[in-house]
Coordinates of C-alpha atoms in Angstrom, one line a residue:
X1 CA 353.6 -149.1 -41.3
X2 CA 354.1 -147.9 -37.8
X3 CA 354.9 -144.7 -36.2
X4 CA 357.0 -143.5 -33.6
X5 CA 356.0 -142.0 -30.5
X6 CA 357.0 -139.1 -31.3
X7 CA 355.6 -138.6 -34.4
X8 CA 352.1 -139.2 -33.0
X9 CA 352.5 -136.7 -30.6
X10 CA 353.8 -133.9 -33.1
X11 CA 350.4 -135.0 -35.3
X12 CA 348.4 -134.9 -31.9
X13 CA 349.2 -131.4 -31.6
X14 CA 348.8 -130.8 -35.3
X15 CA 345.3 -132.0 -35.3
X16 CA 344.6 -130.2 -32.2
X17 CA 346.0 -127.2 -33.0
X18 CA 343.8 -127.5 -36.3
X19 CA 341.1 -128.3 -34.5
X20 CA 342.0 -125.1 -32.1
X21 CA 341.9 -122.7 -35.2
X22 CA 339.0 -124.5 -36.9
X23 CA 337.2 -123.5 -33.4
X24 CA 337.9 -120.3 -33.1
X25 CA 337.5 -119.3 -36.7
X26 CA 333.8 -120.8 -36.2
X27 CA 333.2 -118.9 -33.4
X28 CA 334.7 -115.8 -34.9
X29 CA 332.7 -116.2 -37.8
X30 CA 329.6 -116.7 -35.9
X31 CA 330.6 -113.1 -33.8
X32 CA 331.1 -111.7 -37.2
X33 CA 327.2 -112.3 -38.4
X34 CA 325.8 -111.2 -35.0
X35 CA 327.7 -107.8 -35.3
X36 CA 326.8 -107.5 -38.8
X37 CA 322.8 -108.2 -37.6
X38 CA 323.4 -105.7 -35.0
X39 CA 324.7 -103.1 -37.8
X40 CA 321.7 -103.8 -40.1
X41 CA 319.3 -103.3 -36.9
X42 CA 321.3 -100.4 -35.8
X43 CA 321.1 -98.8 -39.4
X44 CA 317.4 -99.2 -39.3
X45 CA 316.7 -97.8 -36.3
X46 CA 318.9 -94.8 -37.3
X47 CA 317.1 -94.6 -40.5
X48 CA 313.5 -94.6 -38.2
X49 CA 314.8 -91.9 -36.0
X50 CA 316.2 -89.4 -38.8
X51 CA 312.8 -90.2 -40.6
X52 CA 310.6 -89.5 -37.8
X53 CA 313.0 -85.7 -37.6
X54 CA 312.0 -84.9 -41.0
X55 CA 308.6 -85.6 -40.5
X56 CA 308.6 -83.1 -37.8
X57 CA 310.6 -80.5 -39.7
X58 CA 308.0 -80.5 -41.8
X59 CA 305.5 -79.6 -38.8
X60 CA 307.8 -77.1 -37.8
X61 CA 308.0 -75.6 -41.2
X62 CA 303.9 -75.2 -41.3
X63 CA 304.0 -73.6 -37.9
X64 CA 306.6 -71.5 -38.4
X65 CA 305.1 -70.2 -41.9
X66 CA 301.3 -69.9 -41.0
X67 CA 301.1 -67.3 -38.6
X68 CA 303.5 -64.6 -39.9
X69 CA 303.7 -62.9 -43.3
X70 CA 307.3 -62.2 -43.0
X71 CA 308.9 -63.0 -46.0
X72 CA 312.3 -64.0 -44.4
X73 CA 310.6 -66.7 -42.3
X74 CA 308.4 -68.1 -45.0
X75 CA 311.6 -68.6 -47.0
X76 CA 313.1 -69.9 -43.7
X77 CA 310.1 -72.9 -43.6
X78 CA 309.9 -73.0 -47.5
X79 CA 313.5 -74.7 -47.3
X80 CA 313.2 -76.4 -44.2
X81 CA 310.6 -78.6 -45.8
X82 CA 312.6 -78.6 -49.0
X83 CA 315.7 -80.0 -47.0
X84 CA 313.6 -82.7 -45.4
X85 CA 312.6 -84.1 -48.5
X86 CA 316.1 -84.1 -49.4
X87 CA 317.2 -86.2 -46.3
X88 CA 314.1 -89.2 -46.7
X89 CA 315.2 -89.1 -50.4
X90 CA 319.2 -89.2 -50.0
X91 CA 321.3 -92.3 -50.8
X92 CA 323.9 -93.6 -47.9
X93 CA 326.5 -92.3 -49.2
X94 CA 324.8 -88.5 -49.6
X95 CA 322.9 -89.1 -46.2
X96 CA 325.0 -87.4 -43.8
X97 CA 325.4 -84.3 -45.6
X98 CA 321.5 -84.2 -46.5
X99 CA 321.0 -84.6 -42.3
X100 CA 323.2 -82.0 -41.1
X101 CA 321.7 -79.5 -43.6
X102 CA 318.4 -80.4 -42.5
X103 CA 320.0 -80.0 -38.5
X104 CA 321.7 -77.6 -39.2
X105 CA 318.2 -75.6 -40.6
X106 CA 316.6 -77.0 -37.6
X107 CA 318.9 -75.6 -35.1
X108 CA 318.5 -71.8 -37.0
X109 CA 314.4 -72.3 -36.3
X110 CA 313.2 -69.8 -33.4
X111 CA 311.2 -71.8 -31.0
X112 CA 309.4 -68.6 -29.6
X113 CA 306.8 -69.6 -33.0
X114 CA 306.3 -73.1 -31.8
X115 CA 303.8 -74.3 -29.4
X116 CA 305.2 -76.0 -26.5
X117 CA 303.9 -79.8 -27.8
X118 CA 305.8 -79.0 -31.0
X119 CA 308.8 -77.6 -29.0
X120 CA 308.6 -81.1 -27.1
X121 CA 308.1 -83.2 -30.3
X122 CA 311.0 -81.7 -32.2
X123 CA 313.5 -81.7 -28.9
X124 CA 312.2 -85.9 -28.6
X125 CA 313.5 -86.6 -32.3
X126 CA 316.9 -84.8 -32.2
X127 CA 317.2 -87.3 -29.1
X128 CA 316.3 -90.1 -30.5
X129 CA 318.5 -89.3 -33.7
X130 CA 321.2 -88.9 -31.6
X131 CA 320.7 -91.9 -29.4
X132 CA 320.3 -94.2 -32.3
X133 CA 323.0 -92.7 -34.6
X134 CA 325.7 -93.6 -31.0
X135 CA 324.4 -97.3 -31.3
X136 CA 324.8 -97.5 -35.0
X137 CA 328.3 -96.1 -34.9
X138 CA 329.2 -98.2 -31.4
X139 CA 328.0 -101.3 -33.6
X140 CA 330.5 -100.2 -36.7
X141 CA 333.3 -99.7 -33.9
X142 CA 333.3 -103.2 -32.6
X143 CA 332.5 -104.8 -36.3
X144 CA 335.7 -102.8 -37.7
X145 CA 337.6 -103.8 -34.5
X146 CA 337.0 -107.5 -35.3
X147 CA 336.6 -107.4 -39.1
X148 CA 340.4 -105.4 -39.0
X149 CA 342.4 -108.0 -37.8
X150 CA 345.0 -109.8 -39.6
X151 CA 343.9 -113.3 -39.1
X152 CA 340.6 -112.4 -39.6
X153 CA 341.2 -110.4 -42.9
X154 CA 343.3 -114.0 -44.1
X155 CA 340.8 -116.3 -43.4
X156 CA 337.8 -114.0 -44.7
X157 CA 335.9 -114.5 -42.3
X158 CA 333.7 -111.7 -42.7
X159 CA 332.6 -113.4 -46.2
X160 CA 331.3 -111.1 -48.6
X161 CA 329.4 -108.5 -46.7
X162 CA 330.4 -104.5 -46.8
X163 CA 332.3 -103.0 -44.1
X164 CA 330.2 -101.0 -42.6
X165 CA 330.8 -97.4 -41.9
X166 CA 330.4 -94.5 -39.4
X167 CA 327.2 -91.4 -39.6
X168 CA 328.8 -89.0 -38.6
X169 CA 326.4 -85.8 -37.8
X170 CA 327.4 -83.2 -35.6
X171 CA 325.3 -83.4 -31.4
X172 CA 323.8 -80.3 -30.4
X173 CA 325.6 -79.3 -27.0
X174 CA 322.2 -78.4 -25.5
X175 CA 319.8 -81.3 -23.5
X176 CA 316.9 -81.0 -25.3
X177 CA 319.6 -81.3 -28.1
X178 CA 319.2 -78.0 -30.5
X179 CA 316.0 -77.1 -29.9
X180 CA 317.5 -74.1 -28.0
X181 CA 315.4 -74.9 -25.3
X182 CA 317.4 -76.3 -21.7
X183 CA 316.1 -79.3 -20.4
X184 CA 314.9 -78.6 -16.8
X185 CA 315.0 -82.2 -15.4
X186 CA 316.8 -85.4 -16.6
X187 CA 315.7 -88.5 -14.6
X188 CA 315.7 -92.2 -14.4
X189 CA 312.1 -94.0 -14.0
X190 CA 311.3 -97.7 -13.1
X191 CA 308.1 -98.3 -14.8
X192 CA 305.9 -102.1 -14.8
X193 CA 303.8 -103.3 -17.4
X194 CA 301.0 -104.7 -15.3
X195 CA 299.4 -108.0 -17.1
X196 CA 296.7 -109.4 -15.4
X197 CA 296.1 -113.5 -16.5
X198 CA 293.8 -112.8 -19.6
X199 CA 296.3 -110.7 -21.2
X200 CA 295.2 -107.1 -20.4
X201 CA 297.8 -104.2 -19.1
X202 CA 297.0 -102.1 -16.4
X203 CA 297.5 -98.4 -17.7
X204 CA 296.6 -94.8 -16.2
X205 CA 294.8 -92.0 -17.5
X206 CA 296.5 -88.6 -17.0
X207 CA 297.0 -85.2 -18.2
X208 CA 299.8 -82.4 -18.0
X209 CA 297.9 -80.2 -15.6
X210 CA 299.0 -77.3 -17.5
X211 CA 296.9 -78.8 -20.3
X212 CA 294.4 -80.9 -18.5
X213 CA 292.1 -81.0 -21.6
X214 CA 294.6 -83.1 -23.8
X215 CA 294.5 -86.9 -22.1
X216 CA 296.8 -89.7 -22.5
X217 CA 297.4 -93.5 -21.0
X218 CA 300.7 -94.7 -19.8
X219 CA 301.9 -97.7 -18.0
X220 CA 302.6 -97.6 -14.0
X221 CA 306.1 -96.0 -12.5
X222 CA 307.8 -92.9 -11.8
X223 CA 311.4 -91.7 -10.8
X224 CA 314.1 -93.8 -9.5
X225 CA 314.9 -91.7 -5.9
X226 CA 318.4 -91.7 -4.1
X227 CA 319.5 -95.1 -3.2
X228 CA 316.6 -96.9 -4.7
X229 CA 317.7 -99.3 -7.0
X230 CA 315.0 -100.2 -10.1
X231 CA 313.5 -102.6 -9.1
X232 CA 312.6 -101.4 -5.6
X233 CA 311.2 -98.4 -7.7
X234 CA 309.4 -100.2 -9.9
X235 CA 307.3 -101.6 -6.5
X236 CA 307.0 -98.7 -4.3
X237 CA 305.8 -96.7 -7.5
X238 CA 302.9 -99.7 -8.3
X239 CA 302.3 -99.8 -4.3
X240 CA 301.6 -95.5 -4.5
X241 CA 299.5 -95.4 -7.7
X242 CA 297.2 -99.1 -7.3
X243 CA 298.0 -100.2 -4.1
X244 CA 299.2 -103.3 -5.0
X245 CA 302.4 -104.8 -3.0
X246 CA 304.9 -107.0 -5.0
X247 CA 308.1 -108.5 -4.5
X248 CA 310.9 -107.2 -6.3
X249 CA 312.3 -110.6 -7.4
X250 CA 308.9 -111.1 -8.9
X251 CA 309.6 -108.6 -11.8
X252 CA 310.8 -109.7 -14.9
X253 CA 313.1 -107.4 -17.1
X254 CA 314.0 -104.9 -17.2
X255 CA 312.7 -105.7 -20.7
X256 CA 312.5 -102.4 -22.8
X257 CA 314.3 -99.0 -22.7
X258 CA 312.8 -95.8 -23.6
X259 CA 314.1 -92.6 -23.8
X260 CA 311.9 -89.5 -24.2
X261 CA 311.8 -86.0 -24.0
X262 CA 308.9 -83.7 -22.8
X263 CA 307.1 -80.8 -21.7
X264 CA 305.1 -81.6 -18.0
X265 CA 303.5 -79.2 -15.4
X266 CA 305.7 -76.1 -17.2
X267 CA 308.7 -78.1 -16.9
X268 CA 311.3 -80.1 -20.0
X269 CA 311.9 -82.9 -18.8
X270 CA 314.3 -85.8 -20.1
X271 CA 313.6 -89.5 -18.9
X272 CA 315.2 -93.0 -19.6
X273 CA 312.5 -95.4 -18.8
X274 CA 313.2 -98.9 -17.8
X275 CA 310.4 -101.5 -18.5
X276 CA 309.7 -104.1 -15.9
X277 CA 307.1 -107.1 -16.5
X278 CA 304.7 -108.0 -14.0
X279 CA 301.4 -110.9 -14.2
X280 CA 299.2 -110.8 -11.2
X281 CA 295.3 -111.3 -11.0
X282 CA 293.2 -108.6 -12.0
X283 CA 292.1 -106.2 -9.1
X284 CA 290.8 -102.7 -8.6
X285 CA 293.3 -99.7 -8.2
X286 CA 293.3 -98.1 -4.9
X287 CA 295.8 -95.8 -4.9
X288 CA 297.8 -96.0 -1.5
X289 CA 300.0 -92.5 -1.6
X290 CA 299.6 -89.8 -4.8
X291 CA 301.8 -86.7 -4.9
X292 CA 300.2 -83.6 -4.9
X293 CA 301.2 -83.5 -8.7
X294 CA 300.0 -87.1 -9.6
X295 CA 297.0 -86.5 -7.5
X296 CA 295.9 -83.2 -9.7
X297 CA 297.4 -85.6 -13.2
X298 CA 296.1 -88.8 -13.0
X299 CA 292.1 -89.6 -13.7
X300 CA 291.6 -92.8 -13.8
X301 CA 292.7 -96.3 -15.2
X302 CA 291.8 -98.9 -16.6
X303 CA 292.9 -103.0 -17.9
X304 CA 293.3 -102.7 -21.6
X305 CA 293.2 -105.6 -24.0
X306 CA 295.5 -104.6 -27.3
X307 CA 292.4 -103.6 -28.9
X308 CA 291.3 -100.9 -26.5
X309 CA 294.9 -99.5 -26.8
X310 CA 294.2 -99.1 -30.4
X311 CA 290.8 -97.6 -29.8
X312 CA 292.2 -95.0 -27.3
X313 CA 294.9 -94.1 -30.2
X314 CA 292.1 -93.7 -32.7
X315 CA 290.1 -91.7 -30.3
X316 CA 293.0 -88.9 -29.9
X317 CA 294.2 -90.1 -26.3
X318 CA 297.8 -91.6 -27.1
X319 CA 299.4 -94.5 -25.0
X320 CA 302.4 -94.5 -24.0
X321 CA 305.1 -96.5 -25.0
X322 CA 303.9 -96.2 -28.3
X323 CA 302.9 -99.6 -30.1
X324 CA 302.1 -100.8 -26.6
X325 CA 299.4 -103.3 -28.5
X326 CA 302.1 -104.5 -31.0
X327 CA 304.6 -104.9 -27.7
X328 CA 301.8 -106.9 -24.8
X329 CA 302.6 -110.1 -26.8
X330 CA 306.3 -109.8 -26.2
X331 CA 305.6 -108.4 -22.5
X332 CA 303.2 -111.9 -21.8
X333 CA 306.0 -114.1 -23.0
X334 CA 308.3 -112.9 -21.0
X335 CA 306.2 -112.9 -17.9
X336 CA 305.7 -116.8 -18.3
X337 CA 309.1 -117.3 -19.4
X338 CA 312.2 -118.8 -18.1
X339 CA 314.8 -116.9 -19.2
X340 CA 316.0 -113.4 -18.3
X341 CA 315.4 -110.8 -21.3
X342 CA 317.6 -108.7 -23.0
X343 CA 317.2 -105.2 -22.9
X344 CA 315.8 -103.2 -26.0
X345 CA 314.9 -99.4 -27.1
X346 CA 311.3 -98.8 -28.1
X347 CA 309.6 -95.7 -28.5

């Protein structure tokens, strides 16, 4: 049997245009699981966020009800604790109403019964629940924009798995996002985890000088000023608090992204905190140029292994990001690594 030229060309194209589909339905496909990873991941970090608020609820309700004997507020924390409970307990499908009872009950709470670190805690969860519940429902938008269309829908290419869906909860119009309180100063800071070649970070012992007896650790870094871009941050804030000179290409990252809200030297402050990653040999800090503010703040440093982060967390002096033991082993790889990093939120 032979064939004509044209017939091998119309089964040519057939086969390539088969192979063509067969390519891209692969590729979809694969797309399709990485956005459904990215909604699980997104879902869980919701989940931490909205977990971590009703833990603090509760907080709020005990400091609300202990010092007063009014009836009106004891009712007030009574079912503020009640409707946190409710939240950590909902199912998905009754989760959203359960949350904006619980904000909603938040929102009515009157801050003047709070201390400030309270104030600060409870302003730092809202923004993290609200952070967390825009990624989820940006990771639903682009899986529904993809799992939607026709020739996906035909092929079923998004297999068996749920479509996801939206949490919808209403944002609190204020910064410090309903804690009634206005955020004073919203900035951008370059910070470097410092690894010296055993392993150990460099972190810096400080205070809020408005409560210098209550310490705390944190990695090096500070604002991002005008025209700076991160990275030249990231060095001139190392150079200022250890001396140290680097080259901006040497950074790795930025690695991690933090976002916190908090109460410092009688100010709110709201910060997104880019991580860079840094491995030179171990030296002693010599500050080269403190402000006045870090100068009364900062009291001394010190190389940490994961273990003495742990030990300063036991002892009551918390380190900043949080889990910083957990995340060094991450950090080091990176360091010695090839590849460029992608960026992702920690606490």
């Amino acid at each position: 049997m032979t064939f004509s030229a044209t017939t091998v060309l119309v089964l040519a194209i057939v086969v390539a245009a088969l192979a063509a589909l067969a390519l891209w339905a692969y590729a979809t496909a694969n797309r399709l699981d990485r956005l459904h990873v990215r909604n699980d991941q997104s879902w869980a970090a919701l989940e931490s966020a909205l977990a971590r608020r009703a833990v603090v609820a509760r907080a709020v309700a005990l400091a609300i009800a202990g010092p007063v004997s009014d009836p009106a507020v004891t009712e007030q924390a009574r079912r503020l604790t009640a409707l946190a409970g409710r939240a950590e307990r909902a199912e998905r499908g009754e989760r959203e109403v359960a949350e904006n009872r619980l904000g909603a009950a938040l929102a009515a709470v009157d801050i003047e019964h709070l201390r400030p670190q309270l104030i600060s805690e409870l302003a730092d969860a809202e923004a993290r629940v609200l952070i967390a519940r825009r990624f989820h429902n940006d990771a639903v938008r682009d899986t529904l924009a993809l799992r939607t269309r026709r020739p996906v829908r035909w092929l079923h290419l998004g297999g068996t798995a749920p479509l996801p869906t939206y949490f919808e909860i209403p944002e609190r119009t204020t910064p410090a996002a309903s804690t009634g309180l206005a955020v004073d100063t919203s900035r951008t800071s370059a910070r470097v985890v410092l690894l010296d070649h055993s392993g150990r970070v460099l972190l810096m012992r400080g205070s809020d000088p408005k409560t210098p007896e209550t310490a705390f650790w944190f990695t090096i870094g500070g604002g991002v000023e005008p025209g700076e871009t991160l990275r030249q941050a990231a060095v001139r804030e190392l150079h200022e608090e250890t001396g140290h000179i680097a080259d901006p290409a040497a950074l790795r990252g930025p690695i991690w992204r933090r976002v916190a809200v908090f109460p410092f030297d009688g100010e709110l402050i709201r910060a997104e905190e880019l991580f860079f990653v840094l491995r030179v040999p171990a030296f002693a800090p010599n500050p080269a140029s403190l402000t006045f503010v870090e100068r009364r703040s900062i009291s001394g440093n010190k190389w940490c292994t994961p273990d003495d982060i742990v030990a300063l967390d036991r002892s009551g002096e918390t380190v900043y990001p949080y889990q910083l033991d957990e995340l060094l082993a991450e950090a080091s790889a990176v360091a010695d690594g090839g590849d460029e990093p992608e960026v992702r939120s920690i606490r």
